[in-house]
Each structure stands twice: as structure tokens, then as C-alpha cells.
GROMACS .gro file of C-alpha atoms in nm:
model
  282
    1UNK     CA    1  -0.002  -0.002   0.001
    2UNK     CA    2   0.117   0.348  -0.076
    3UNK     CA    3   0.199   0.594   0.198
    4UNK     CA    4  -0.149   0.718   0.271
    5UNK     CA    5  -0.315   0.949   0.529
    6UNK     CA    6  -0.395   0.768   0.864
    7UNK     CA    7  -0.768   0.719   0.885
    8UNK     CA    8  -0.847   0.519   1.203
    9UNK     CA    9  -1.116   0.760   1.309
   10UNK     CA   10  -1.273   0.998   1.055
   11UNK     CA   11  -1.512   1.244   1.199
   12UNK     CA   12  -1.780   1.386   0.971
   13UNK     CA   13  -1.919   1.728   1.036
   14UNK     CA   14  -2.180   1.941   0.856
   15UNK     CA   15  -2.031   2.207   0.639
   16UNK     CA   16  -2.309   2.451   0.717
   17UNK     CA   17  -2.272   2.445   1.093
   18UNK     CA   18  -1.973   2.644   1.205
   19UNK     CA   19  -1.987   2.544   1.570
   20UNK     CA   20  -1.996   2.166   1.489
   21UNK     CA   21  -1.727   2.197   1.219
   22UNK     CA   22  -1.490   2.388   1.447
   23UNK     CA   23  -1.545   2.137   1.726
   24UNK     CA   24  -1.466   1.860   1.484
   25UNK     CA   25  -1.151   2.034   1.358
   26UNK     CA   26  -1.036   2.062   1.721
   27UNK     CA   27  -1.092   1.689   1.796
   28UNK     CA   28  -0.845   1.412   1.804
   29UNK     CA   29  -0.986   1.242   1.490
   30UNK     CA   30  -0.725   1.153   1.230
   31UNK     CA   31  -0.928   1.301   0.964
   32UNK     CA   32  -1.225   1.554   0.956
   33UNK     CA   33  -1.465   1.546   0.659
   34UNK     CA   34  -1.657   1.864   0.611
   35UNK     CA   35  -1.983   1.765   0.454
   36UNK     CA   36  -2.144   1.962   0.173
   37UNK     CA   37  -2.391   1.685   0.084
   38UNK     CA   38  -2.652   1.530   0.313
   39UNK     CA   39  -2.588   1.758   0.601
   40UNK     CA   40  -2.667   2.069   0.403
   41UNK     CA   41  -3.010   2.175   0.288
   42UNK     CA   42  -3.035   2.280  -0.077
   43UNK     CA   43  -3.094   2.648   0.011
   44UNK     CA   44  -2.774   2.656   0.216
   45UNK     CA   45  -2.533   2.495  -0.029
   46UNK     CA   46  -2.358   2.820  -0.136
   47UNK     CA   47  -2.324   2.948   0.223
   48UNK     CA   48  -2.179   2.608   0.333
   49UNK     CA   49  -1.934   2.625   0.045
   50UNK     CA   50  -1.810   2.971   0.164
   51UNK     CA   51  -1.782   2.844   0.529
   52UNK     CA   52  -1.592   2.533   0.423
   53UNK     CA   53  -1.352   2.744   0.213
   54UNK     CA   54  -1.268   2.960   0.514
   55UNK     CA   55  -1.240   2.672   0.765
   56UNK     CA   56  -1.013   2.472   0.546
   57UNK     CA   57  -0.783   2.773   0.478
   58UNK     CA   58  -0.770   2.854   0.844
   59UNK     CA   59  -0.694   2.494   0.955
   60UNK     CA   60  -0.362   2.448   1.124
   61UNK     CA   61  -0.256   2.132   0.941
   62UNK     CA   62  -0.251   1.929   1.265
   63UNK     CA   63  -0.487   1.674   1.101
   64UNK     CA   64  -0.616   1.578   0.753
   65UNK     CA   65  -0.915   1.786   0.640
   66UNK     CA   66  -1.124   1.667   0.347
   67UNK     CA   67  -1.459   1.764   0.189
   68UNK     CA   68  -1.752   1.546   0.089
   69UNK     CA   69  -1.886   1.712  -0.214
   70UNK     CA   70  -2.244   1.671  -0.355
   71UNK     CA   71  -2.308   1.376  -0.582
   72UNK     CA   72  -2.189   1.432  -0.943
   73UNK     CA   73  -2.537   1.412  -1.070
   74UNK     CA   74  -2.655   1.714  -0.873
   75UNK     CA   75  -2.645   2.083  -0.974
   76UNK     CA   76  -2.396   2.169  -0.697
   77UNK     CA   77  -2.125   1.926  -0.776
   78UNK     CA   78  -1.928   2.139  -1.026
   79UNK     CA   79  -1.917   2.433  -0.795
   80UNK     CA   80  -1.804   2.202  -0.517
   81UNK     CA   81  -1.528   2.063  -0.733
   82UNK     CA   82  -1.407   2.411  -0.833
   83UNK     CA   83  -1.394   2.513  -0.460
   84UNK     CA   84  -1.198   2.206  -0.361
   85UNK     CA   85  -0.943   2.250  -0.645
   86UNK     CA   86  -0.892   2.614  -0.539
   87UNK     CA   87  -0.792   2.504  -0.185
   88UNK     CA   88  -0.474   2.336  -0.298
   89UNK     CA   89  -0.244   2.192  -0.036
   90UNK     CA   90  -0.478   2.293   0.250
   91UNK     CA   91  -0.715   2.018   0.146
   92UNK     CA   92  -0.631   1.650   0.201
   93UNK     CA   93  -0.890   1.497  -0.032
   94UNK     CA   94  -1.239   1.507  -0.183
   95UNK     CA   95  -1.496   1.243  -0.088
   96UNK     CA   96  -1.712   1.150  -0.400
   97UNK     CA   97  -2.056   1.031  -0.272
   98UNK     CA   98  -2.261   0.769  -0.451
   99UNK     CA   99  -1.957   0.665  -0.656
  100UNK     CA  100  -2.082   0.415  -0.913
  101UNK     CA  101  -1.834   0.399  -1.198
  102UNK     CA  102  -1.469   0.448  -1.280
  103UNK     CA  103  -1.590   0.742  -1.489
  104UNK     CA  104  -1.720   0.921  -1.174
  105UNK     CA  105  -1.368   0.915  -1.026
  106UNK     CA  106  -1.211   1.012  -1.357
  107UNK     CA  107  -1.435   1.325  -1.373
  108UNK     CA  108  -1.332   1.434  -1.021
  109UNK     CA  109  -0.971   1.349  -1.099
  110UNK     CA  110  -0.987   1.587  -1.403
  111UNK     CA  111  -1.126   1.865  -1.198
  112UNK     CA  112  -0.826   1.837  -0.948
  113UNK     CA  113  -0.568   1.842  -1.224
  114UNK     CA  114  -0.255   2.028  -1.125
  115UNK     CA  115  -0.313   1.966  -0.752
  116UNK     CA  116  -0.204   1.701  -0.507
  117UNK     CA  117  -0.548   1.659  -0.356
  118UNK     CA  118  -0.661   1.307  -0.311
  119UNK     CA  119  -0.986   1.128  -0.379
  120UNK     CA  120  -1.196   0.899  -0.178
  121UNK     CA  121  -1.493   0.702  -0.313
  122UNK     CA  122  -1.802   0.661  -0.103
  123UNK     CA  123  -1.983   0.355  -0.224
  124UNK     CA  124  -2.341   0.352  -0.119
  125UNK     CA  125  -2.555   0.204  -0.404
  126UNK     CA  126  -2.592  -0.141  -0.542
  127UNK     CA  127  -2.434  -0.027  -0.873
  128UNK     CA  128  -2.132   0.103  -0.682
  129UNK     CA  129  -2.094  -0.233  -0.500
  130UNK     CA  130  -2.134  -0.413  -0.826
  131UNK     CA  131  -1.854  -0.205  -0.993
  132UNK     CA  132  -1.624  -0.191  -0.693
  133UNK     CA  133  -1.327  -0.344  -0.878
  134UNK     CA  134  -1.342  -0.078  -1.148
  135UNK     CA  135  -1.382   0.202  -0.907
  136UNK     CA  136  -1.086   0.102  -0.682
  137UNK     CA  137  -0.864   0.076  -0.991
  138UNK     CA  138  -0.998   0.399  -1.155
  139UNK     CA  139  -0.737   0.675  -1.091
  140UNK     CA  140  -0.404   0.697  -0.927
  141UNK     CA  141  -0.536   0.982  -0.706
  142UNK     CA  142  -0.783   0.751  -0.528
  143UNK     CA  143  -0.676   0.688  -0.168
  144UNK     CA  144  -0.961   0.496  -0.013
  145UNK     CA  145  -1.304   0.352  -0.060
  146UNK     CA  146  -1.583   0.383   0.204
  147UNK     CA  147  -1.899   0.191   0.260
  148UNK     CA  148  -2.202   0.407   0.298
  149UNK     CA  149  -2.445   0.187   0.495
  150UNK     CA  150  -2.749   0.427   0.513
  151UNK     CA  151  -2.821   0.472   0.145
  152UNK     CA  152  -2.698   0.130   0.056
  153UNK     CA  153  -2.919  -0.034   0.315
  154UNK     CA  154  -3.219   0.164   0.196
  155UNK     CA  155  -3.155   0.066  -0.166
  156UNK     CA  156  -3.114  -0.304  -0.079
  157UNK     CA  157  -3.422  -0.300   0.153
  158UNK     CA  158  -3.204  -0.399   0.450
  159UNK     CA  159  -3.313  -0.321   0.799
  160UNK     CA  160  -3.150  -0.034   0.978
  161UNK     CA  161  -3.107  -0.270   1.266
  162UNK     CA  162  -2.896  -0.507   1.067
  163UNK     CA  163  -2.591  -0.635   1.259
  164UNK     CA  164  -2.232  -0.583   1.120
  165UNK     CA  165  -2.219  -0.958   1.044
  166UNK     CA  166  -2.510  -0.914   0.795
  167UNK     CA  167  -2.292  -0.688   0.583
  168UNK     CA  168  -2.001  -0.943   0.551
  169UNK     CA  169  -2.039  -1.016   0.181
  170UNK     CA  170  -2.027  -0.654   0.087
  171UNK     CA  171  -1.751  -0.566   0.342
  172UNK     CA  172  -1.536  -0.856   0.207
  173UNK     CA  173  -1.592  -0.744  -0.153
  174UNK     CA  174  -1.491  -0.389  -0.078
  175UNK     CA  175  -1.191  -0.496   0.129
  176UNK     CA  176  -1.054  -0.731  -0.139
  177UNK     CA  177  -1.100  -0.475  -0.415
  178UNK     CA  178  -0.920  -0.210  -0.203
  179UNK     CA  179  -0.636  -0.434  -0.117
  180UNK     CA  180  -0.589  -0.539  -0.485
  181UNK     CA  181  -0.566  -0.178  -0.581
  182UNK     CA  182  -0.336  -0.082  -0.292
  183UNK     CA  183  -0.578   0.166  -0.133
  184UNK     CA  184  -0.755   0.188   0.200
  185UNK     CA  185  -1.081   0.026   0.301
  186UNK     CA  186  -1.275   0.247   0.538
  187UNK     CA  187  -1.587   0.136   0.726
  188UNK     CA  188  -1.878   0.369   0.704
  189UNK     CA  189  -2.058   0.539   0.996
  190UNK     CA  190  -2.258   0.336   1.243
  191UNK     CA  191  -2.619   0.448   1.242
  192UNK     CA  192  -2.612   0.584   1.593
  193UNK     CA  193  -2.433   0.865   1.769
  194UNK     CA  194  -2.360   0.697   2.105
  195UNK     CA  195  -2.025   0.545   2.211
  196UNK     CA  196  -2.196   0.234   2.327
  197UNK     CA  197  -2.147  -0.146   2.298
  198UNK     CA  198  -2.324  -0.164   1.958
  199UNK     CA  199  -2.082   0.100   1.813
  200UNK     CA  200  -1.778  -0.064   1.965
  201UNK     CA  201  -1.878  -0.402   1.834
  202UNK     CA  202  -1.920  -0.256   1.485
  203UNK     CA  203  -1.573  -0.101   1.493
  204UNK     CA  204  -1.419  -0.421   1.639
  205UNK     CA  205  -1.586  -0.627   1.365
  206UNK     CA  206  -1.443  -0.439   1.066
  207UNK     CA  207  -1.105  -0.397   1.227
  208UNK     CA  208  -1.084  -0.772   1.264
  209UNK     CA  209  -1.175  -0.808   0.909
  210UNK     CA  210  -0.882  -0.591   0.806
  211UNK     CA  211  -1.037  -0.243   0.740
  212UNK     CA  212  -0.812   0.062   0.804
  213UNK     CA  213  -1.049   0.277   0.994
  214UNK     CA  214  -1.409   0.400   1.039
  215UNK     CA  215  -1.623   0.712   0.983
  216UNK     CA  216  -1.793   0.848   1.286
  217UNK     CA  217  -2.068   1.101   1.323
  218UNK     CA  218  -2.020   1.217   1.682
  219UNK     CA  219  -1.703   1.330   1.859
  220UNK     CA  220  -1.785   1.088   2.151
  221UNK     CA  221  -1.710   0.796   1.910
  222UNK     CA  222  -1.364   0.918   1.802
  223UNK     CA  223  -1.158   0.760   2.077
  224UNK     CA  224  -1.329   0.418   2.055
  225UNK     CA  225  -1.287   0.411   1.679
  226UNK     CA  226  -0.919   0.509   1.690
  227UNK     CA  227  -0.854   0.246   1.958
  228UNK     CA  228  -1.031  -0.031   1.760
  229UNK     CA  229  -0.802   0.036   1.459
  230UNK     CA  230  -0.479   0.081   1.657
  231UNK     CA  231  -0.257  -0.225   1.706
  232UNK     CA  232  -0.170  -0.323   2.060
  233UNK     CA  233   0.179  -0.255   2.190
  234UNK     CA  234   0.260  -0.632   2.171
  235UNK     CA  235   0.149  -0.646   1.810
  236UNK     CA  236   0.373  -0.340   1.718
  237UNK     CA  237   0.675  -0.495   1.901
  238UNK     CA  238   0.621  -0.825   1.722
  239UNK     CA  239   0.601  -0.641   1.395
  240UNK     CA  240   0.929  -0.465   1.461
  241UNK     CA  241   1.102  -0.785   1.551
  242UNK     CA  242   0.982  -0.940   1.218
  243UNK     CA  243   1.112  -0.650   1.012
  244UNK     CA  244   1.443  -0.643   1.209
  245UNK     CA  245   1.486  -1.014   1.157
  246UNK     CA  246   1.416  -0.983   0.781
  247UNK     CA  247   1.659  -0.697   0.758
  248UNK     CA  248   1.929  -0.894   0.946
  249UNK     CA  249   1.892  -1.198   0.720
  250UNK     CA  250   1.917  -0.978   0.413
  251UNK     CA  251   2.235  -0.807   0.547
  252UNK     CA  252   2.381  -1.149   0.610
  253UNK     CA  253   2.311  -1.260   0.256
  254UNK     CA  254   2.075  -1.524   0.377
  255UNK     CA  255   1.778  -1.628   0.163
  256UNK     CA  256   1.565  -1.711   0.461
  257UNK     CA  257   1.490  -1.541   0.796
  258UNK     CA  258   1.380  -1.700   1.123
  259UNK     CA  259   1.227  -1.565   1.437
  260UNK     CA  260   1.137  -1.766   1.748
  261UNK     CA  261   1.186  -2.093   1.558
  262UNK     CA  262   0.948  -1.985   1.276
  263UNK     CA  263   1.043  -1.924   0.913
  264UNK     CA  264   0.951  -1.567   0.799
  265UNK     CA  265   0.798  -1.530   0.450
  266UNK     CA  266   0.663  -1.233   0.246
  267UNK     CA  267   0.319  -1.288   0.385
  268UNK     CA  268   0.439  -1.233   0.737
  269UNK     CA  269   0.641  -0.935   0.627
  270UNK     CA  270   0.334  -0.764   0.461
  271UNK     CA  271   0.140  -0.814   0.777
  272UNK     CA  272   0.420  -0.660   0.992
  273UNK     CA  273   0.447  -0.359   0.760
  274UNK     CA  274   0.078  -0.298   0.779
  275UNK     CA  275   0.083  -0.301   1.167
  276UNK     CA  276   0.365  -0.044   1.159
  277UNK     CA  277   0.192   0.167   0.912
  278UNK     CA  278  -0.113   0.167   1.134
  279UNK     CA  279   0.079   0.335   1.410
  280UNK     CA  280   0.258   0.571   1.176
  281UNK     CA  281   0.586   0.387   1.182
  282UNK     CA  282   0.796   0.267   0.894
   0.00000   0.00000   0.00000
């Protein structure tokens, strides 16, 4: 996987509510997504765009700041794209909602030409799930794919009370496609704002599957989400020992490395590197 922004806990805040947006930007979330889409009424789209422009430019760079634009089929999308492109290095990425095809990402990619702003694809329709392989391989600028449960569940006719396990087929499909493309797989928001057992189970479930992080919709959930996607101290130490053993074997000209009586292969090395990447280590 390429060197990507850490996204264990991603806090989404309405781009039209300065108080909530400022609070989010002052949180400990790895990334804050300022939302111009679902959280903003049609009559307030232009005002929200102006507020987001100011907040992004005033951000201190202590964490990643991204913007969820309106869907590309809406009348607001082009103005959103133009705004984001104008923000340059102050903006980490654009989240493209209801991403359904590689062409959707190519359109956003073209709008960002000449910038280093990344892209994230929010997959929340059956067509998007069906085309997940094409989406994840669409453009080099793409950094992550996120599952949007609310819209996807509604389109599928799935109950809002469905357990994380009921989404396994879709979660695995998204994860495999993301890994094949070398990008992040991010779990979408839990449909509740409390930091309760149900939320923590949801985060633990997708962390165990192999996801890189989770969207949250309330600051109270940030700490639990970050914890769920942060390896334990023991796991980090084991990963360091694996990398050190491989480096020592290479330096000695050995074709094989061992640790604690076990042979180390590339699969073990990949897992160790992922653990270290999750804690921001090399």
C-alpha cells in the first residue's frame, strides 16, 4: 500500500454548521470530513461552500481535512469541485459520494488536475458495489473506498437494525478490491451517535476483518474508533521484530529469515508492515 493518510477515526461534520465543524476540527480524529452533501439543505449549499472554504484555509494542518462534495449528478457538484481545487495543499482529499463507476472518479480527478488533492470514493448504491473493482482501480489519485450503509441499506431493503455480520459479503468485496488496488478500506458510519457497546462491536468487527478505519458522526465515538483500529503494543513490538529479523537476514546474505523458531516469509512481512503503518511507523 502506498503511503496514505492515517484514517483510524474519521469524523464527519456538517459544512453549514460552524460550531460543529470547528469542534470537529479541534478533535483528536485522524481526519475531519466537512460535509457539503447530506448535512446541508439545498438552500444553504452556497453558504456552506463559503464556510468550508474559510475553515479549510484557516486549519492549522494538525490533521487531515477533507470535503464531501455533492453527488456528481446534482447541480451543486461542479461548484463544489471548483472550490476544492482552489484550496490546494490545505485540502487533503475530496470524498465523492454515491460513486458508481470509474468514470465518476475520472471526472473528479480531471477537476483536480494540477493539485495534489486526493480522492476517496463513498460507495453507497448497489451499482457502486457491483462495480467496486473498476472504482478502486480507476485513478491514481484514489486513496480509499468507504462503505455508506444508510443509502446502501435503503436501496437493498435492508433493516437499519442489521448487525455488522449481515454486511459481511459486501464488506469482504470492498476490502478485497481495495487491497488489490493498494488503497484503504474504510468502514462507514454506524447508524447511531452513542459510544456504546453496539458501536464498539461494529468497529471491532471491521477492524478484525482488516479495514483501516471508520467514519464516525459524533465526537464521542472518535476515541473508541481510533482504539479499535490501533494495534496493541505487543502487536507493534512483534512487527518490529519481524522487520528487524528480515533486515538482518538480508544483510547477512541469507535467503531465509527465522524468528522464534518460525520461518518468515513475505506474507508475514506484509502483515508486519501493515501493523507499523497503522501506528505511523516505517
